[in-house]
Coordinates of C-alpha atoms in Angstrom, one line a residue:
M238 CA 0.0 0.1 -0.1
H239 CA 3.0 2.2 0.6
M240 CA 3.8 2.1 -3.1
M241 CA 0.2 3.2 -4.2
S242 CA 0.6 6.4 -2.1
D243 CA 3.9 7.1 -4.1
C244 CA 1.8 6.6 -7.4
V245 CA -0.5 9.0 -6.1
M246 CA 2.0 11.6 -5.4
L247 CA 3.4 11.5 -9.1
P248 CA 0.3 12.9 -10.7
D249 CA 0.2 15.7 -8.3
S250 CA 3.6 16.7 -9.2
R251 CA 2.6 16.3 -12.9
D252 CA -0.3 18.6 -12.4
S253 CA 1.9 21.2 -10.9
R254 CA 4.1 21.0 -14.2
I255 CA 1.2 21.6 -16.3
T256 CA 0.3 24.8 -14.6
E257 CA 3.9 25.8 -14.8
G258 CA 4.8 24.8 -18.5
P259 CA 2.7 25.5 -21.4
R260 CA 4.3 22.7 -23.3
L261 CA 2.0 19.9 -22.1
P262 CA -1.4 21.1 -23.2
K263 CA 0.1 21.5 -27.0
P264 CA 0.2 17.9 -27.7
P265 CA -3.4 17.0 -27.5
Q266 CA -4.3 19.6 -30.2
P267 CA -2.6 17.6 -33.3
R268 CA -4.5 14.4 -31.9
R269 CA -7.9 16.7 -32.0
R270 CA -6.6 17.9 -35.4
G271 CA -6.0 14.5 -36.7
S272 CA -9.7 13.5 -35.6
L273 CA -11.2 16.5 -37.0
E274 CA -9.7 16.0 -40.6
F275 CA -11.8 12.9 -40.8
Y276 CA -14.8 14.6 -40.2
E277 CA -13.7 17.5 -42.3
W278 CA -13.4 15.0 -45.1
I279 CA -16.9 13.6 -44.6
V280 CA -18.4 17.2 -44.6
L281 CA -16.4 18.2 -47.6
I282 CA -17.7 15.1 -49.3
L283 CA -21.4 15.8 -48.3
F284 CA -21.0 19.4 -49.3
L285 CA -19.6 18.6 -52.5
G286 CA -22.6 16.1 -53.3
S287 CA -25.1 18.4 -52.1
L288 CA -23.6 21.0 -54.6
G289 CA -23.6 18.8 -57.4
L290 CA -27.1 17.8 -56.7
A291 CA -28.2 21.3 -56.7
V292 CA -26.3 22.1 -60.1
A293 CA -27.7 19.0 -61.4
T294 CA -31.2 19.6 -60.7
S295 CA -31.1 23.3 -61.6
Y296 CA -30.5 22.9 -65.3
D297 CA -33.5 21.7 -67.6
L298 CA -32.6 18.9 -69.7
D299 CA -35.4 19.2 -72.0
P300 CA -34.8 18.4 -75.8
D301 CA -36.2 21.7 -76.7
N302 CA -33.4 23.7 -74.9
V303 CA -30.6 21.7 -76.5
G304 CA -29.4 23.1 -79.8

């Protein structure tokens, strides 16, 4: 049980380091950007698909209009 109390003291020192140095909050940002890129691709594909449908349905493809 004495070793568990030592393990509890280690995160306290790490928490004090987080407040002292702004370097530790920076590494989660690339991980969040990596997860956001996946959703950005999905949003981009949905946006381009809806834009393509909007353009395709805006034109009248009647034979009288061609030529």
